[in-house]
Short mmCIF file of C-alpha atoms in Angstrom, two decimals:
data_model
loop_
_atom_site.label_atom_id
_atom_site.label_comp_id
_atom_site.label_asym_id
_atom_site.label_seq_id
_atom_site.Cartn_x
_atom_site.Cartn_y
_atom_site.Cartn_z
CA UNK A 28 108.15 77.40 94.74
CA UNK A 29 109.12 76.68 98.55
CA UNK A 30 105.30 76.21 98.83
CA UNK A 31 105.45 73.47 101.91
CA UNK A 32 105.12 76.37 104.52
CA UNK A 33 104.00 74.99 108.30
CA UNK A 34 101.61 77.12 108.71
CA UNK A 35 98.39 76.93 107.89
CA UNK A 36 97.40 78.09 104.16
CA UNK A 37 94.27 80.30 103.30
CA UNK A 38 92.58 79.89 99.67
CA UNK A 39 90.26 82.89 98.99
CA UNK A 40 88.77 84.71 96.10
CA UNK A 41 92.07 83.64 94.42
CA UNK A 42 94.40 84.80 96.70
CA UNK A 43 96.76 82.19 98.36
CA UNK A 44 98.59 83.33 102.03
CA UNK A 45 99.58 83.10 104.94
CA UNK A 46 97.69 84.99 107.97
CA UNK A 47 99.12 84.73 110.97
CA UNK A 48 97.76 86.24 114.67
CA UNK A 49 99.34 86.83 118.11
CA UNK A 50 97.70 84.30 120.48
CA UNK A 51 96.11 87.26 122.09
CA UNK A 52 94.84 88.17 118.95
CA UNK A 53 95.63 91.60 119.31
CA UNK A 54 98.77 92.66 117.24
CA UNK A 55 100.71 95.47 117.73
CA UNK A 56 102.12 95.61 114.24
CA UNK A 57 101.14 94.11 110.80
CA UNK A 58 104.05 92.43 109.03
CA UNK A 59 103.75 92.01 105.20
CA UNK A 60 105.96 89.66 103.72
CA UNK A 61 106.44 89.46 100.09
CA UNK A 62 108.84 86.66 98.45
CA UNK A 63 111.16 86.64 95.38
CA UNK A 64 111.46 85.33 92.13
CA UNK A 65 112.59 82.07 93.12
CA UNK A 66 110.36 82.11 96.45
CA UNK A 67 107.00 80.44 98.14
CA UNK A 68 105.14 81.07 101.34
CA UNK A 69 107.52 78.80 103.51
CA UNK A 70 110.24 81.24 102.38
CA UNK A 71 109.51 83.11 106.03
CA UNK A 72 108.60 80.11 107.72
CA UNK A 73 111.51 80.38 110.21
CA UNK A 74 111.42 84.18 110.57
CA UNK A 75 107.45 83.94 110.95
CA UNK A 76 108.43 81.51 113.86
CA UNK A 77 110.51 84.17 115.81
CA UNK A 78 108.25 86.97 115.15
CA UNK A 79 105.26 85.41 116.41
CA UNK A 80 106.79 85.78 119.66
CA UNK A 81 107.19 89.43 119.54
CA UNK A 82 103.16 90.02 118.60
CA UNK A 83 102.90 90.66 115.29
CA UNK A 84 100.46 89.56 112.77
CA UNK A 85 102.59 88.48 109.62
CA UNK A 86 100.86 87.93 106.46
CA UNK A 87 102.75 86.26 103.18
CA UNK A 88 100.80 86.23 100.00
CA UNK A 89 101.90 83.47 97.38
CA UNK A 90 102.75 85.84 94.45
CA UNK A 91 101.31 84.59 91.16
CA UNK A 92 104.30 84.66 89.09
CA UNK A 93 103.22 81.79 87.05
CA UNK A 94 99.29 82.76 86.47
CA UNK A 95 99.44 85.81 85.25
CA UNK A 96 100.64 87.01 81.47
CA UNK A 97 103.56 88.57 80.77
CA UNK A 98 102.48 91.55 79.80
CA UNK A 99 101.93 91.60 83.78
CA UNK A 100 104.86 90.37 85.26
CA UNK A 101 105.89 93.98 85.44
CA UNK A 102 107.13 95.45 88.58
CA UNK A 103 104.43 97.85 88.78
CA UNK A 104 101.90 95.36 87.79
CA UNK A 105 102.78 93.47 90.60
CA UNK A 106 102.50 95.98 93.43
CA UNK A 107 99.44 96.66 91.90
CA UNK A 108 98.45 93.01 92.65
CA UNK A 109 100.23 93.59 96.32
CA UNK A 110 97.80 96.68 96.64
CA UNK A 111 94.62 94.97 95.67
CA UNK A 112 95.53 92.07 98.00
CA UNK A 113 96.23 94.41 101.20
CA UNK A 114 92.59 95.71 99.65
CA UNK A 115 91.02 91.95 99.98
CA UNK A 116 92.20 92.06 104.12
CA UNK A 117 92.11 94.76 104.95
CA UNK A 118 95.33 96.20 105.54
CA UNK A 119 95.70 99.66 105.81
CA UNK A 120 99.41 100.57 106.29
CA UNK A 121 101.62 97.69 107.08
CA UNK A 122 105.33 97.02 107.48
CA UNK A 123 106.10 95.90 104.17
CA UNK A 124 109.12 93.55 104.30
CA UNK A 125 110.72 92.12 100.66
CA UNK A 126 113.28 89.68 99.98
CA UNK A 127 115.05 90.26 96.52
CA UNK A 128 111.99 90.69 93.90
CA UNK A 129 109.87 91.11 96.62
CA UNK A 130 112.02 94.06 97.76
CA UNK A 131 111.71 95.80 94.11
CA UNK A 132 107.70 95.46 94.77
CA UNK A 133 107.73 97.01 97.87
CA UNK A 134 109.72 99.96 96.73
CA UNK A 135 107.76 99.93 93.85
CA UNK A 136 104.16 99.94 96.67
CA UNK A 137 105.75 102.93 98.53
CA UNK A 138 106.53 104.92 95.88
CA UNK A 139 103.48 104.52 94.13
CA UNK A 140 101.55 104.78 97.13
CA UNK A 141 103.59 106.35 99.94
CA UNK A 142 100.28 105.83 102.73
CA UNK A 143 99.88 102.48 102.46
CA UNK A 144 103.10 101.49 103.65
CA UNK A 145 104.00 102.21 107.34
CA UNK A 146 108.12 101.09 106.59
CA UNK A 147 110.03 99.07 104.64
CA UNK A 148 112.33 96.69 105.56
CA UNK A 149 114.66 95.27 101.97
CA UNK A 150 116.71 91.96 101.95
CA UNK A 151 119.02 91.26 99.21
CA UNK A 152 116.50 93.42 97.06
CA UNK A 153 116.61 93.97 93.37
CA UNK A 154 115.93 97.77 91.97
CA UNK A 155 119.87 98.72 91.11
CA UNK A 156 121.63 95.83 90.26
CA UNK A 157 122.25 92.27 91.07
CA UNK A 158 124.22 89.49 89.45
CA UNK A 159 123.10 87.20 86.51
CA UNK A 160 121.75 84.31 88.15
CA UNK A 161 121.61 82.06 85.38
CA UNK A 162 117.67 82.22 84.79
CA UNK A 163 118.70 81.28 80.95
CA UNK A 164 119.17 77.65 82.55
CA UNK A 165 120.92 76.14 79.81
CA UNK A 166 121.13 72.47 81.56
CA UNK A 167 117.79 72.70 82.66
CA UNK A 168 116.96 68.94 83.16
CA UNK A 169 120.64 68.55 84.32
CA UNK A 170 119.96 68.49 88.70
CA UNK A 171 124.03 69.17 89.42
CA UNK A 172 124.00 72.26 87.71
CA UNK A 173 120.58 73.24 89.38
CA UNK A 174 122.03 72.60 92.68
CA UNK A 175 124.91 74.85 91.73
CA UNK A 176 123.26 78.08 90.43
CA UNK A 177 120.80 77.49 93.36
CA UNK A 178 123.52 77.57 95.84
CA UNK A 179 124.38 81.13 94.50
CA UNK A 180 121.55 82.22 97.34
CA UNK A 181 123.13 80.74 100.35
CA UNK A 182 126.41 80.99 102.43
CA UNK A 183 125.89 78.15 104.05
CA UNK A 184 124.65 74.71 101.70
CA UNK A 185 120.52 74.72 102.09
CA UNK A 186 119.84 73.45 98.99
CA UNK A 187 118.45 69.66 99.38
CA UNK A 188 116.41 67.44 96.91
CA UNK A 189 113.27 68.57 97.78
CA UNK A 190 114.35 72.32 96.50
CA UNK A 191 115.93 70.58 93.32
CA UNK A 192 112.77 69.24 92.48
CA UNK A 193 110.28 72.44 92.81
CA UNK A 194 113.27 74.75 90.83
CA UNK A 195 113.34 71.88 87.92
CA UNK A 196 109.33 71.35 87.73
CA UNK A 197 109.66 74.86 86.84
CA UNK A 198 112.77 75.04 84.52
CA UNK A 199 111.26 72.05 82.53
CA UNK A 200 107.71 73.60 81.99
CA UNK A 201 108.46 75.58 78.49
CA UNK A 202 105.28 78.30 80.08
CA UNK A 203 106.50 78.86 83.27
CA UNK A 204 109.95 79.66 82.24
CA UNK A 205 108.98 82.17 79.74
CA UNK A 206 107.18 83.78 82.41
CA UNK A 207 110.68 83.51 84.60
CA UNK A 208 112.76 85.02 82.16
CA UNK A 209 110.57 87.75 81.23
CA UNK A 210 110.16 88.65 84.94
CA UNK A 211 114.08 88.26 85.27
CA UNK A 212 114.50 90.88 82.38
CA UNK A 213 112.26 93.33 84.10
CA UNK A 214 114.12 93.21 87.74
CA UNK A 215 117.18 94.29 85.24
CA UNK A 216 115.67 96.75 83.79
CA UNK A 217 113.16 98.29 86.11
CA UNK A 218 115.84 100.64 87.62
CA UNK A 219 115.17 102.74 90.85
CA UNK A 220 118.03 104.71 91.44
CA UNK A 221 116.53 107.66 90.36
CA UNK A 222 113.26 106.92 92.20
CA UNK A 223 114.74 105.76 95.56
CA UNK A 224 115.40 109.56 97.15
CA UNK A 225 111.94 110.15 96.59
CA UNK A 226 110.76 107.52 99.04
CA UNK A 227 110.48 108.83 102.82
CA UNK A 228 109.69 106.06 104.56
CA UNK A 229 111.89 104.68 107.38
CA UNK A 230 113.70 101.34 105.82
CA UNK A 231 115.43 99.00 107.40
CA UNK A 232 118.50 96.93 105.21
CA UNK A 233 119.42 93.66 106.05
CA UNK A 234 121.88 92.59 103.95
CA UNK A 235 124.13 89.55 103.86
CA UNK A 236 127.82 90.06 103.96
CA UNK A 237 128.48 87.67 101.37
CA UNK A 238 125.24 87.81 99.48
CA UNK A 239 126.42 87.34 95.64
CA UNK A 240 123.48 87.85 93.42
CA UNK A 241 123.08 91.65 94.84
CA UNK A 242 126.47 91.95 96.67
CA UNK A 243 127.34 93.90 99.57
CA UNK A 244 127.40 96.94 97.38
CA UNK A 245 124.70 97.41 96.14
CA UNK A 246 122.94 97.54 100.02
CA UNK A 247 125.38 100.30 100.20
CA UNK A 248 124.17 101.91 98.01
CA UNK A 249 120.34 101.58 99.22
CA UNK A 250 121.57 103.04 101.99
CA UNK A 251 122.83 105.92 100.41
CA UNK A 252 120.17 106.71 98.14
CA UNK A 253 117.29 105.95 100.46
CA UNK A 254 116.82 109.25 102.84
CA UNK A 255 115.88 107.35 105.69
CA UNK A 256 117.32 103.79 105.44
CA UNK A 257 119.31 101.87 108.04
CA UNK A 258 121.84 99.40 106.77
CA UNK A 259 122.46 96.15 108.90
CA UNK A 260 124.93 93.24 108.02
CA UNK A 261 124.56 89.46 108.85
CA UNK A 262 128.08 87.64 108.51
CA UNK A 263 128.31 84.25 107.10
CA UNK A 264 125.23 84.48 105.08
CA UNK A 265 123.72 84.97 101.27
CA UNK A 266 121.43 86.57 99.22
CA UNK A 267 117.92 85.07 101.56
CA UNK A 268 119.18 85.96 105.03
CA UNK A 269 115.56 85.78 106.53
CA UNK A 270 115.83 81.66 105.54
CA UNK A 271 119.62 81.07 106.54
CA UNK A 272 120.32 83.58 109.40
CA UNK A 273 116.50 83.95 110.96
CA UNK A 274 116.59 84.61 114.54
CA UNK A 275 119.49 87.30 113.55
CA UNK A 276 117.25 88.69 111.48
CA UNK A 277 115.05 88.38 113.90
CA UNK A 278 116.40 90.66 115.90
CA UNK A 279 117.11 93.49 113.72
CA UNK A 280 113.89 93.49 112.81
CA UNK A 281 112.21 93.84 116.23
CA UNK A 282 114.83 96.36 116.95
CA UNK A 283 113.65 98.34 113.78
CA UNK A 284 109.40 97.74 115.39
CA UNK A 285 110.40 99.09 118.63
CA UNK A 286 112.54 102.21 116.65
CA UNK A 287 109.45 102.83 114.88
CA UNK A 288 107.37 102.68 117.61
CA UNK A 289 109.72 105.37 119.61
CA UNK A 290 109.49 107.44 116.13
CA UNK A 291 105.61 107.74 115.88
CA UNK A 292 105.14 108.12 119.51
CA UNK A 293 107.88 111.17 119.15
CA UNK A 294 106.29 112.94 116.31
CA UNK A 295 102.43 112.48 118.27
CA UNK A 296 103.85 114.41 121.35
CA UNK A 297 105.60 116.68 119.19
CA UNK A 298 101.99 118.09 117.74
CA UNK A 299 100.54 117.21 120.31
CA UNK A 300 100.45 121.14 121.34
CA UNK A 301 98.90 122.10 118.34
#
């Protein structure tokens, strides 16, 4: 889904992503961006545009959703893929960044494996609750009411023919939507409320204000449960704010690098007497 990134795509021991270098070639942070349910590579397109500027390599894996059984379209199964694909380049402890599934994974990484993620930034993530979103597509070959439930991600209307056409090619194909609604089920029930004050790392939230498929609420309550996690709003904007509000996002984020930046070079001098 969303696959017609403008970037260039690498195809590797059957991993599909996105790696993308500074023009020094010398990054100052790795950026790992992992997509939802509904999501592709050029999910981050315009985000990966902005952030290029501040020197960051940004990598986006395509995640196979569609490829894989169900008995592994698990949330832990799947940041078990994320793990052995950080494994395949080499990437020790990056910023992991998630949009909505791709937010559950994450937590899912950092809990599992607390060293392998330097912070977490969540988007409209899944892990306590979200909306139905009408994954049971009853009309499924009807484009109108595709274009409607779609339009549950956005404030603003993004949804054109093109995305019609890649949500429907799945809807219609009887395998992938099996896959879709099993994977739907498990964002349900794969609940991390109890698991989220167990997870140190710094997070950033960016949530938007009228995001209604995991409403403002339930970034609240991230923000609660999550000892060190940083809630930040975008107005006038859904449930993908990193595709309809980018160079906002933008800039929380590289508020959040330079934070973390001012954090590690904090605790350093604060041992550095020992």
């Amino acid at each position: 889904m969303f696959s017609n990134t403008r970037f260039p795509v690498h195809e590797d021991d059957g991993y599909t992503y996105l790696d993308l270098f500074p023009s020094d070639g010398e990054p100052r942070q790795t950026l790992l961006f992992l997509h939802g349910m509904f999501g592709g590579l050029s999910n981050f397109d315009a985000l990966a545009a902005h952030m290029r500027e501040s020197d960051c390599r940004i990598v986006v894996p395509r995640i196979p959703l569609y490829s894989r059984s169900r008995a592994d379209l698990t949330i832990p199964q799947l940041a078990g893929w994320v793990l052995g694909f950080m494994d395949h380049l080499s990437l020790t402890a990056p910023m992991v960044l998630g949009n909505s599934m791709g937010g559950h994974i994450a937590l899912e990484l950092a809990r599992r494996c607390p060293g392998r993620a330097e912070a977490l930034v969540l988007t409209g993530s899944s892990g306590l609750m979200e909306e139905e979103f009408g994954t049971t597509f009853p009309k499924r070959s009807n484009r109108e009411y595709i274009r409607r439930q779609a339009s549950l991600t956005f404030y603003e209307d993004l949804v054109d023919e093109r995305m019609i056409d890649e949500i429907q090619e799945v809807v219609l194909d009887a395998r992938k939507m099996v896959r879709l609604l099993s994977l739907a089920r498990e964002t349900r029930n794969y609940h991390m409320e109890k698991m989220l004050p167990d997870i140190p790392h710094r997070t950033l939230l960016v949530w938007g204000r009228q995001d209604r498929i995991t409403p403002p609420e339930v970034g609240e309550s991230f923000a609660r449960l999550m000892p060190a996690a940083e809630l930040r709003w975008i107005n006038r904007c859904g449930h993908a704010p990193m595709m309809e509000r980018p160079a906002e996002f933008a800039r929380h984020l590289e508020d959040f690098l330079i934070q973390t930046v001012q954090t590690e070079s904090t605790h350093e001098e604060d041992y550095s007497h020992i």
